[in-house]
């Protein structure tokens, strides 16, 4: 009988990609995925360490799993518990000490070793607990070299990691410590993976990296290709109709990347470009190495290249030393740029990062107040952006049937979910695109009606 695998993923899209790759590795070992951890022979928690209580959440989840593991053992069944991802990288040894139910721990650059880790963990069962395996190497290219072909992602939208790690060391952030140094995969490897994703049904690919626009992968001649160049090559792939990338850093937006937004139609006009703060003083203390005006200038150039570009960002409020005045600068920037969507967080001191050591930490109630002011503004901007699309005709890429009879749900170029009534009767299916007039707003999606026939070109390509 097939063994069953349950993966629970926390954190960013790179973790989602990694989870799909863990499943790829385990398929040849006879594992099938299950949504229910109670049925699983192997449970992997792919963890995130970015903000507070991350580790506590992992321990409480381990506690729940331990009960399931005991229950399975009483029934003569097994359950192995594996902790992967960024908490594992940061606190692996401690997890092993504190949680005897955990069979193995591995970091984000070590999951290619899963088959060996499972073998070692089985041996460890009959041995002393300290023999349980811990894998923490930063071996990014070795990881990609050893991964089998992607098979777990077969939807219309797919993720493709092109770059790992971060050398930026923003003073608030754990990522450089949990993911290691920047590393870019070679162009040929990325193109080959994109081809396989398209053959499996992907039409919209999001290129991933902690600093995706720091990409500098071998172009085949030993020279580094930048992101703009990589996307130019990807745009030649038949069947791939939409290209996105995330997360980018303002410092690494170069001329070629800006030009690509104007030249390559397949690059979607929606960009996540985190700024974190609008105060130069705070940006400097964060080690972002750009000012608020640098950011305004980059956005202006991107919008000149692609006038309909919609923007998204991340913000941190209450970074140590942030005054009301600093926060006002953030609000000014938000009003200047106008975002289609954004994420905002209270600053959370992370162990081992420089900002956590600063003495002028901001009081919790001040953070709460600033966050709510910021989020109110961002919500207004998001609603205004969505309302402005009502009445427009947009290309919608269908992903799945909607909740209502005959309805299909797809995405606009700006990442908005659009529910289109009557699309099934017009021949909609996953991966097809149609022109849709946006007719109104639902709570979390837009409503639309078809104004063109469904484009079946992609089917011709795929067959
Ligand atoms: N590489 C990306 C972001 C990675 S982390 C970039 O450079 O922008 C995702 C987001 O989490 C960050 O953009 C930041 O807004 C938030 N974040 C990271 N560390 C944080 C911390 N210590 N407290 C609060 N938010 C944090
Ligand atoms: Fe973290 Fe800064 Fe690197 Fe982004 S650029 S991952 S925020 S250190
Ligand atoms: Fe979290 Fe690690 Fe991603 S800390 S945000 S899972 S890089």
Short mmCIF file of C-alpha atoms and ligand atoms in Angstrom, two decimals:
data_model
loop_
_atom_site.label_atom_id
_atom_site.label_comp_id
_atom_site.label_asym_id
_atom_site.label_seq_id
_atom_site.Cartn_x
_atom_site.Cartn_y
_atom_site.Cartn_z
CA UNK A 1 0.00 0.00 0.00
CA UNK A 2 1.18 3.51 -0.75
CA UNK A 3 2.62 5.43 2.16
CA UNK A 4 0.96 8.68 2.97
CA UNK A 5 2.55 12.10 3.26
CA UNK A 6 1.10 15.24 4.80
CA UNK A 7 2.94 18.54 4.37
CA UNK A 8 1.85 21.66 6.24
CA UNK A 9 3.37 24.83 4.84
CA UNK A 10 3.87 28.12 6.64
CA UNK A 11 5.36 31.39 5.38
CA UNK A 12 6.26 32.58 1.92
CA UNK A 13 5.78 31.26 -1.60
CA UNK A 14 9.31 29.89 -1.55
CA UNK A 15 8.22 27.54 1.20
CA UNK A 16 5.22 26.55 -0.94
CA UNK A 17 7.56 25.79 -3.82
CA UNK A 18 9.85 23.81 -1.48
CA UNK A 19 6.89 21.79 -0.18
CA UNK A 20 5.91 20.85 -3.74
CA UNK A 21 9.52 19.78 -4.36
CA UNK A 22 9.56 17.67 -1.17
CA UNK A 23 6.52 15.87 -2.54
CA UNK A 24 8.37 15.36 -5.86
CA UNK A 25 11.26 13.73 -3.99
CA UNK A 26 9.01 11.43 -2.02
CA UNK A 27 6.85 10.16 -4.89
CA UNK A 28 9.56 7.71 -6.08
CA UNK A 29 9.71 6.40 -2.51
CA UNK A 30 6.05 5.44 -2.74
CA UNK A 31 4.47 8.39 -0.91
CA UNK A 32 1.12 9.88 -1.88
CA UNK A 33 -0.03 13.16 -0.38
CA UNK A 34 -2.98 13.37 2.00
CA UNK A 35 -4.80 16.39 3.43
CA UNK A 36 -5.36 14.64 6.73
CA UNK A 37 -2.35 14.35 9.07
CA UNK A 38 -4.13 11.57 11.01
CA UNK A 39 -3.69 9.27 7.99
CA UNK A 40 -0.07 10.14 7.37
CA UNK A 41 2.97 7.90 7.69
CA UNK A 42 5.12 11.01 7.37
CA UNK A 43 4.16 14.54 8.40
CA UNK A 44 6.40 17.44 7.40
CA UNK A 45 5.98 20.90 8.91
CA UNK A 46 7.63 23.35 6.52
CA UNK A 47 8.08 26.25 8.93
CA UNK A 48 8.54 30.03 8.77
CA UNK A 49 10.58 32.13 11.21
CA UNK A 50 9.82 35.63 9.93
CA UNK A 51 7.75 37.02 12.81
CA UNK A 52 7.12 36.36 16.48
CA UNK A 53 5.58 33.25 17.95
CA UNK A 54 6.76 31.27 14.92
CA UNK A 55 8.64 28.77 17.05
CA UNK A 56 5.84 28.56 19.65
CA UNK A 57 3.36 27.71 16.90
CA UNK A 58 5.65 24.93 15.71
CA UNK A 59 5.93 23.46 19.23
CA UNK A 60 2.18 23.50 19.72
CA UNK A 61 1.66 21.86 16.32
CA UNK A 62 4.25 19.22 17.28
CA UNK A 63 2.24 18.65 20.47
CA UNK A 64 -0.91 17.96 18.43
CA UNK A 65 0.97 15.67 16.07
CA UNK A 66 2.50 13.74 18.98
CA UNK A 67 -1.00 12.74 20.11
CA UNK A 68 -1.82 11.54 16.59
CA UNK A 69 1.48 9.69 16.46
CA UNK A 70 0.72 7.93 19.79
CA UNK A 71 -2.74 7.05 18.54
CA UNK A 72 -1.37 5.58 15.33
CA UNK A 73 1.24 3.61 17.26
CA UNK A 74 -1.51 2.09 19.41
CA UNK A 75 -3.11 0.88 16.18
CA UNK A 76 0.19 -0.60 15.01
CA UNK A 77 0.74 2.22 12.51
CA UNK A 78 3.62 4.60 12.17
CA UNK A 79 3.94 8.36 11.94
CA UNK A 80 7.23 10.07 11.36
CA UNK A 81 7.40 13.77 12.18
CA UNK A 82 9.81 15.96 10.22
CA UNK A 83 10.44 19.66 10.82
CA UNK A 84 11.75 21.57 7.82
CA UNK A 85 11.98 25.23 6.77
CA UNK A 86 13.26 28.34 8.48
CA UNK A 87 12.45 27.58 12.14
CA UNK A 88 14.22 24.26 11.67
CA UNK A 89 17.26 26.06 10.29
CA UNK A 90 17.29 28.54 13.16
CA UNK A 91 16.46 26.20 16.04
CA UNK A 92 16.92 22.64 14.80
CA UNK A 93 19.06 21.34 17.66
CA UNK A 94 16.73 22.87 20.21
CA UNK A 95 13.69 21.31 18.56
CA UNK A 96 15.41 17.93 18.79
CA UNK A 97 16.14 18.49 22.47
CA UNK A 98 12.71 19.75 23.38
CA UNK A 99 10.55 17.49 21.24
CA UNK A 100 11.43 13.79 21.36
CA UNK A 101 8.46 13.03 19.06
CA UNK A 102 10.29 14.72 16.18
CA UNK A 103 12.12 12.19 14.00
CA UNK A 104 14.17 14.54 11.81
CA UNK A 105 14.98 18.18 11.25
CA UNK A 106 16.23 19.80 8.05
CA UNK A 107 16.80 23.33 6.76
CA UNK A 108 15.49 24.92 3.54
CA UNK A 109 18.68 24.09 1.63
CA UNK A 110 18.87 20.47 2.77
CA UNK A 111 15.58 18.83 1.85
CA UNK A 112 17.09 17.05 -1.13
CA UNK A 113 18.48 14.66 1.52
CA UNK A 114 14.97 13.55 2.58
CA UNK A 115 15.38 9.92 1.39
CA UNK A 116 18.57 9.51 3.46
CA UNK A 117 17.06 11.36 6.40
CA UNK A 118 14.09 9.00 6.43
CA UNK A 119 16.40 5.99 6.42
CA UNK A 120 18.48 7.43 9.25
CA UNK A 121 15.38 8.30 11.22
CA UNK A 122 14.17 4.69 10.92
CA UNK A 123 17.50 3.43 12.24
CA UNK A 124 17.39 6.00 15.04
CA UNK A 125 14.09 4.57 16.27
CA UNK A 126 15.94 1.49 17.48
CA UNK A 127 18.83 3.52 18.76
CA UNK A 128 19.44 6.41 21.11
CA UNK A 129 17.43 9.60 20.49
CA UNK A 130 20.50 11.71 19.65
CA UNK A 131 20.95 9.68 16.47
CA UNK A 132 17.85 11.33 14.95
CA UNK A 133 19.09 13.17 11.85
CA UNK A 134 19.56 16.93 11.60
CA UNK A 135 20.47 18.41 8.19
CA UNK A 136 21.42 22.09 8.11
CA UNK A 137 23.83 22.57 5.21
CA UNK A 138 23.53 25.58 2.92
CA UNK A 139 23.92 23.66 -0.31
CA UNK A 140 21.60 25.47 -2.68
CA UNK A 141 22.86 24.27 -6.07
CA UNK A 142 23.45 20.76 -4.76
CA UNK A 143 19.79 20.81 -3.78
CA UNK A 144 18.59 21.78 -7.25
CA UNK A 145 20.99 19.30 -8.91
CA UNK A 146 19.54 16.46 -6.89
CA UNK A 147 15.84 17.28 -7.22
CA UNK A 148 13.80 15.12 -9.60
CA UNK A 149 11.65 16.72 -12.32
CA UNK A 150 8.71 18.74 -11.00
CA UNK A 151 5.53 16.73 -10.97
CA UNK A 152 3.58 18.01 -7.96
CA UNK A 153 2.59 21.36 -9.43
CA UNK A 154 0.00 20.88 -12.15
CA UNK A 155 -2.24 23.94 -11.84
CA UNK A 156 -2.64 26.91 -14.16
CA UNK A 157 -0.52 29.07 -11.84
CA UNK A 158 2.84 27.69 -10.79
CA UNK A 159 5.85 28.78 -8.76
CA UNK A 160 9.41 28.43 -9.94
CA UNK A 161 12.30 29.28 -7.60
CA UNK A 162 15.11 30.89 -9.58
CA UNK A 163 17.09 32.44 -6.76
CA UNK A 164 17.68 31.54 -3.13
CA UNK A 165 19.02 33.29 -0.08
CA UNK A 166 19.75 36.88 0.72
CA UNK A 167 22.89 38.98 1.18
CA UNK A 168 21.06 42.19 2.09
CA UNK A 169 20.92 41.83 5.88
CA UNK A 170 18.10 44.23 6.60
CA UNK A 171 18.53 44.69 10.33
CA UNK A 172 15.05 43.34 11.19
CA UNK A 173 15.15 40.17 9.12
CA UNK A 174 16.03 36.52 9.77
CA UNK A 175 16.06 35.40 6.14
CA UNK A 176 19.83 35.80 5.49
CA UNK A 177 20.42 33.51 8.48
CA UNK A 178 17.79 30.90 7.65
CA UNK A 179 18.21 30.76 3.87
CA UNK A 180 21.90 31.53 3.52
CA UNK A 181 23.75 33.49 0.85
CA UNK A 182 22.31 34.56 -2.51
CA UNK A 183 22.48 31.89 -5.16
CA UNK A 184 20.98 31.90 -8.66
CA UNK A 185 20.09 28.84 -10.72
CA UNK A 186 21.44 28.66 -14.28
CA UNK A 187 19.18 29.96 -17.08
CA UNK A 188 19.03 26.59 -18.89
CA UNK A 189 17.79 24.80 -15.77
CA UNK A 190 15.05 27.39 -15.23
CA UNK A 191 13.90 27.24 -18.86
CA UNK A 192 13.76 23.44 -18.70
CA UNK A 193 11.70 23.58 -15.49
CA UNK A 194 9.37 26.21 -16.98
CA UNK A 195 8.83 23.99 -20.03
CA UNK A 196 7.85 21.07 -17.80
CA UNK A 197 5.47 23.26 -15.82
CA UNK A 198 3.81 24.49 -19.02
CA UNK A 199 3.53 20.92 -20.32
CA UNK A 200 1.77 20.06 -17.02
CA UNK A 201 -0.77 22.87 -17.51
CA UNK A 202 0.85 26.04 -16.19
CA UNK A 203 0.12 29.26 -18.09
CA UNK A 204 1.02 31.75 -15.37
CA UNK A 205 4.44 31.28 -13.75
CA UNK A 206 5.69 33.28 -10.79
CA UNK A 207 9.48 33.35 -10.55
CA UNK A 208 10.53 33.21 -6.92
CA UNK A 209 13.46 34.38 -4.87
CA UNK A 210 14.01 36.11 -1.53
CA UNK A 211 15.60 38.75 -3.73
CA UNK A 212 14.39 37.65 -7.09
CA UNK A 213 15.75 40.66 -8.95
CA UNK A 214 19.24 40.05 -7.55
CA UNK A 215 19.10 37.12 -10.00
CA UNK A 216 22.43 36.55 -11.74
CA UNK A 217 22.38 32.99 -13.09
CA UNK A 218 24.79 31.49 -15.58
CA UNK A 219 23.59 32.30 -19.10
CA UNK A 220 25.37 29.28 -20.56
CA UNK A 221 28.59 31.08 -21.39
CA UNK A 222 29.71 31.56 -17.80
CA UNK A 223 28.30 35.11 -17.73
CA UNK A 224 25.54 36.16 -15.34
CA UNK A 225 22.12 36.84 -16.87
CA UNK A 226 19.95 39.35 -15.01
CA UNK A 227 16.21 38.96 -14.41
CA UNK A 228 15.18 41.07 -17.42
CA UNK A 229 17.22 38.83 -19.71
CA UNK A 230 15.89 35.63 -18.15
CA UNK A 231 12.29 36.81 -18.63
CA UNK A 232 13.02 37.73 -22.25
CA UNK A 233 13.99 34.10 -22.86
CA UNK A 234 11.06 32.71 -20.88
CA UNK A 235 8.66 34.87 -22.87
CA UNK A 236 9.53 32.79 -25.96
CA UNK A 237 7.93 29.69 -24.45
CA UNK A 238 4.72 28.80 -26.26
CA UNK A 239 1.87 28.14 -23.87
CA UNK A 240 3.29 30.37 -21.16
CA UNK A 241 1.11 33.45 -21.26
CA UNK A 242 1.89 35.23 -17.99
CA UNK A 243 5.14 35.86 -16.14
CA UNK A 244 5.40 37.35 -12.65
CA UNK A 245 8.19 37.56 -10.12
CA UNK A 246 8.44 38.06 -6.38
CA UNK A 247 9.95 39.34 -4.09
CA UNK A 248 11.98 42.14 -5.52
CA UNK A 249 14.15 44.68 -3.75
CA UNK A 250 14.19 48.33 -4.87
CA UNK A 251 18.01 48.30 -4.85
CA UNK A 252 18.16 45.63 -7.54
CA UNK A 253 15.73 47.20 -10.02
CA UNK A 254 18.02 47.82 -13.01
CA UNK A 255 17.40 49.52 -16.37
CA UNK A 256 16.96 46.23 -18.22
CA UNK A 257 14.29 45.13 -15.76
CA UNK A 258 12.39 48.40 -16.15
CA UNK A 259 12.65 48.12 -19.93
CA UNK A 260 11.40 44.51 -19.81
CA UNK A 261 8.16 45.72 -18.19
CA UNK A 262 7.56 47.89 -21.24
CA UNK A 263 8.79 45.46 -23.90
CA UNK A 264 7.51 42.07 -22.81
CA UNK A 265 3.77 41.79 -22.83
CA UNK A 266 3.82 38.51 -20.93
CA UNK A 267 5.25 40.24 -17.85
CA UNK A 268 2.12 41.04 -15.89
CA UNK A 269 1.52 44.66 -14.84
CA UNK A 270 1.47 43.82 -11.14
CA UNK A 271 4.59 44.16 -9.05
CA UNK A 272 5.30 43.43 -5.40
CA UNK A 273 8.02 45.92 -4.51
CA UNK A 274 8.39 46.16 -0.74
CA UNK A 275 9.46 49.53 0.66
CA UNK A 276 9.01 48.79 4.43
CA UNK A 277 9.00 52.47 5.49
CA UNK A 278 8.68 55.98 4.03
CA UNK A 279 11.16 57.53 6.48
CA UNK A 280 14.77 57.87 5.32
CA UNK A 281 15.99 57.69 8.89
CA UNK A 282 14.23 54.40 9.47
CA UNK A 283 15.19 53.04 6.03
CA UNK A 284 18.80 53.69 6.96
CA UNK A 285 18.44 52.01 10.34
CA UNK A 286 16.85 49.08 8.52
CA UNK A 287 19.90 48.91 6.22
CA UNK A 288 17.63 49.10 3.16
CA UNK A 289 20.19 51.25 1.30
CA UNK A 290 17.56 53.30 -0.54
CA UNK A 291 15.63 56.42 0.38
CA UNK A 292 11.91 57.06 0.05
CA UNK A 293 12.60 59.30 -2.95
CA UNK A 294 14.73 56.59 -4.60
CA UNK A 295 11.69 54.36 -4.31
CA UNK A 296 9.37 57.05 -5.73
CA UNK A 297 11.77 57.48 -8.67
CA UNK A 298 11.93 53.74 -9.38
CA UNK A 299 8.15 53.50 -9.34
CA UNK A 300 7.88 56.50 -11.66
CA UNK A 301 10.26 54.87 -14.14
CA UNK A 302 8.43 51.54 -13.96
CA UNK A 303 5.12 53.31 -14.54
CA UNK A 304 6.59 55.22 -17.46
CA UNK A 305 7.55 51.87 -19.01
CA UNK A 306 4.22 50.22 -18.16
CA UNK A 307 1.55 52.83 -17.38
CA UNK A 308 -1.00 50.37 -16.01
CA UNK A 309 1.47 48.85 -13.52
CA UNK A 310 -0.27 48.01 -10.23
CA UNK A 311 1.88 47.95 -7.13
CA UNK A 312 1.99 46.00 -3.93
CA UNK A 313 4.34 46.37 -0.97
CA UNK A 314 5.30 45.23 2.51
CA UNK A 315 5.40 47.70 5.41
CA UNK A 316 6.76 47.45 8.91
CA UNK A 317 5.45 49.83 11.57
CA UNK A 318 7.11 50.41 14.92
CA UNK A 319 10.67 49.64 13.90
CA UNK A 320 12.92 50.65 16.88
CA UNK A 321 13.16 54.44 17.13
CA UNK A 322 10.21 55.10 14.76
CA UNK A 323 8.57 58.39 15.76
CA UNK A 324 5.14 59.75 14.80
CA UNK A 325 6.96 61.90 12.26
CA UNK A 326 8.68 58.86 10.70
CA UNK A 327 5.33 57.14 10.53
CA UNK A 328 3.81 60.23 8.84
CA UNK A 329 6.47 59.89 6.16
CA UNK A 330 5.33 56.32 5.58
CA UNK A 331 1.75 57.53 5.20
CA UNK A 332 2.92 60.24 2.78
CA UNK A 333 4.68 57.66 0.65
CA UNK A 334 1.63 55.39 0.63
CA UNK A 335 -0.55 58.29 -0.56
CA UNK A 336 2.00 59.25 -3.22
CA UNK A 337 2.37 55.78 -4.69
CA UNK A 338 -1.17 54.38 -4.29
CA UNK A 339 -1.14 50.64 -3.98
CA UNK A 340 -3.41 47.99 -5.44
CA UNK A 341 -2.71 45.76 -2.47
CA UNK A 342 -0.22 45.53 0.41
CA UNK A 343 0.91 43.63 3.49
CA UNK A 344 1.73 45.44 6.71
CA UNK A 345 3.18 44.19 9.97
CA UNK A 346 4.12 45.36 13.42
CA UNK A 347 7.85 45.18 13.89
CA UNK A 348 8.72 41.94 15.66
CA UNK A 349 12.16 41.60 17.25
CA UNK A 350 13.83 38.49 15.91
CA UNK A 351 16.53 36.70 17.91
CA UNK A 352 19.98 37.19 16.42
CA UNK A 353 19.10 40.21 14.25
CA UNK A 354 20.73 43.62 14.92
CA UNK A 355 17.45 45.55 15.33
CA UNK A 356 16.35 43.26 18.15
CA UNK A 357 19.29 44.57 20.21
CA UNK A 358 18.28 48.24 19.81
CA UNK A 359 17.14 49.86 23.05
CA UNK A 360 14.50 52.22 21.64
CA UNK A 361 11.85 49.58 20.96
CA UNK A 362 8.39 51.03 20.23
CA UNK A 363 5.56 50.31 22.67
CA UNK A 364 3.03 47.70 21.58
CA UNK A 365 0.03 50.05 21.77
CA UNK A 366 1.82 52.56 19.52
CA UNK A 367 2.54 49.83 16.98
CA UNK A 368 -1.10 48.74 17.11
CA UNK A 369 -2.35 52.28 16.51
CA UNK A 370 0.02 52.93 13.61
CA UNK A 371 -0.76 49.60 12.01
CA UNK A 372 -4.47 50.29 12.07
CA UNK A 373 -4.04 53.77 10.54
CA UNK A 374 -1.85 52.32 7.80
CA UNK A 375 -4.16 49.40 7.12
CA UNK A 376 -7.21 51.67 6.89
CA UNK A 377 -5.47 53.69 4.18
CA UNK A 378 -4.23 50.59 2.34
CA UNK A 379 -7.74 49.11 2.44
CA UNK A 380 -9.18 52.28 0.93
CA UNK A 381 -6.57 52.20 -1.82
CA UNK A 382 -7.22 48.53 -2.55
CA UNK A 383 -10.97 49.15 -2.78
CA UNK A 384 -10.42 52.16 -5.01
CA UNK A 385 -8.16 50.12 -7.27
CA UNK A 386 -10.73 47.34 -7.57
CA UNK A 387 -13.58 49.78 -8.12
CA UNK A 388 -11.63 51.46 -10.90
CA UNK A 389 -11.58 48.18 -12.82
CA UNK A 390 -15.40 47.99 -12.89
CA UNK A 391 -16.53 48.64 -16.45
CA UNK A 392 -13.13 47.71 -17.91
CA UNK A 393 -12.51 44.75 -20.16
CA UNK A 394 -9.62 42.61 -18.92
CA UNK A 395 -8.07 39.34 -20.07
CA UNK A 396 -8.94 36.68 -17.49
CA UNK A 397 -7.00 33.44 -17.27
CA UNK A 398 -9.33 30.72 -16.01
CA UNK A 399 -8.19 28.55 -13.12
CA UNK A 400 -11.12 26.57 -11.75
CA UNK A 401 -14.91 26.28 -11.72
CA UNK A 402 -16.58 28.79 -9.40
CA UNK A 403 -19.07 28.16 -6.62
CA UNK A 404 -22.10 28.81 -8.79
CA UNK A 405 -23.35 26.57 -11.57
CA UNK A 406 -21.61 27.31 -14.88
CA UNK A 407 -19.26 29.85 -13.33
CA UNK A 408 -15.47 29.89 -13.76
CA UNK A 409 -12.94 31.77 -11.66
CA UNK A 410 -9.78 33.22 -13.09
CA UNK A 411 -7.28 35.99 -12.55
CA UNK A 412 -6.94 39.41 -14.08
CA UNK A 413 -3.44 40.62 -14.99
CA UNK A 414 -3.50 42.47 -11.65
CA UNK A 415 -3.96 39.26 -9.63
CA UNK A 416 -7.60 39.97 -8.90
CA UNK A 417 -9.84 36.90 -8.70
CA UNK A 418 -12.70 37.26 -11.21
CA UNK A 419 -15.83 35.07 -11.11
CA UNK A 420 -17.42 34.79 -14.55
CA UNK A 421 -20.99 33.52 -14.84
CA UNK A 422 -21.85 31.40 -17.84
CA UNK A 423 -18.20 30.76 -18.70
CA UNK A 424 -18.62 26.98 -18.66
CA UNK A 425 -21.23 27.11 -21.41
CA UNK A 426 -18.84 29.23 -23.49
CA UNK A 427 -16.24 26.48 -23.23
CA UNK A 428 -14.03 27.80 -20.43
CA UNK A 429 -11.52 25.43 -18.92
CA UNK A 430 -8.35 25.69 -16.88
CA UNK A 431 -5.59 27.60 -18.67
CA UNK A 432 -7.84 29.35 -21.19
CA UNK A 433 -8.08 33.08 -21.48
CA UNK A 434 -11.02 35.32 -22.40
CA UNK A 435 -11.86 39.01 -22.47
CA UNK A 436 -14.09 39.77 -19.53
CA UNK A 437 -15.94 42.93 -18.63
CA UNK A 438 -15.73 43.58 -14.90
CA UNK A 439 -19.29 44.19 -13.75
CA UNK A 440 -18.97 44.54 -9.98
CA UNK A 441 -17.23 43.73 -6.75
CA UNK A 442 -17.85 40.76 -4.47
CA UNK A 443 -16.29 40.51 -1.00
CA UNK A 444 -13.01 38.94 -2.11
CA UNK A 445 -13.36 38.80 -5.88
CA UNK A 446 -14.67 40.69 -8.88
CA UNK A 447 -17.70 39.73 -10.95
CA UNK A 448 -17.36 39.64 -14.71
CA UNK A 449 -19.11 38.70 -17.94
CA UNK A 450 -17.59 37.30 -21.08
CA UNK A 451 -17.23 39.72 -23.97
CA UNK A 452 -15.18 37.46 -26.23
CA UNK A 453 -15.20 33.80 -27.01
CA UNK A 454 -12.86 31.73 -24.90
CA UNK A 455 -9.44 31.57 -26.50
CA UNK A 456 -8.69 27.93 -27.18
CA UNK A 457 -5.20 28.56 -28.60
CA UNK A 458 -3.56 27.12 -25.56
CA UNK A 459 -5.27 23.82 -26.08
CA UNK A 460 -3.87 23.69 -29.57
CA UNK A 461 -0.43 24.32 -28.12
CA UNK A 462 -0.81 21.70 -25.43
CA UNK A 463 -2.11 18.93 -27.70
N1 LIG B 1 12.81 39.63 0.61
C1 LIG B 1 11.69 40.41 0.80
C2 LIG B 1 10.84 40.12 2.02
C3 LIG B 1 11.03 38.91 2.84
S1 LIG B 1 10.19 38.81 4.35
C4 LIG B 1 12.10 41.88 0.82
O1 LIG B 1 13.25 42.19 0.83
O2 LIG B 1 11.25 42.73 0.88
C5 LIG B 1 8.56 39.38 4.01
C6 LIG B 1 8.19 40.59 4.79
O3 LIG B 1 8.09 40.31 6.15
C7 LIG B 1 9.17 41.73 4.71
O4 LIG B 1 9.06 42.45 3.54
C8 LIG B 1 8.84 42.53 5.93
O5 LIG B 1 7.88 43.51 5.66
C9 LIG B 1 8.27 41.50 6.88
N2 LIG B 1 9.20 41.26 7.97
C10 LIG B 1 10.42 40.69 7.92
N3 LIG B 1 11.00 40.67 9.13
C11 LIG B 1 10.12 41.26 9.97
C12 LIG B 1 10.13 41.57 11.37
N4 LIG B 1 11.19 41.28 12.11
N5 LIG B 1 9.05 42.15 11.89
C13 LIG B 1 7.97 42.47 11.13
N6 LIG B 1 7.90 42.22 9.82
C14 LIG B 1 8.96 41.62 9.24
FE1 LIG B 2 15.02 40.08 4.56
FE2 LIG B 2 15.94 42.36 3.62
FE3 LIG B 2 16.77 40.08 2.59
FE4 LIG B 2 14.30 40.89 2.15
S1 LIG B 2 16.14 41.91 1.47
S2 LIG B 2 14.94 38.85 2.73
S3 LIG B 2 13.77 41.88 4.06
S4 LIG B 2 17.16 40.78 4.63
FE1 LIG B 3 9.39 32.61 6.39
FE2 LIG B 3 11.63 31.54 5.65
FE3 LIG B 3 9.96 32.47 3.83
S1 LIG B 3 11.33 32.80 7.40
S2 LIG B 3 8.98 34.13 4.89
S3 LIG B 3 9.60 30.77 5.19
S4 LIG B 3 12.15 32.58 3.78
#
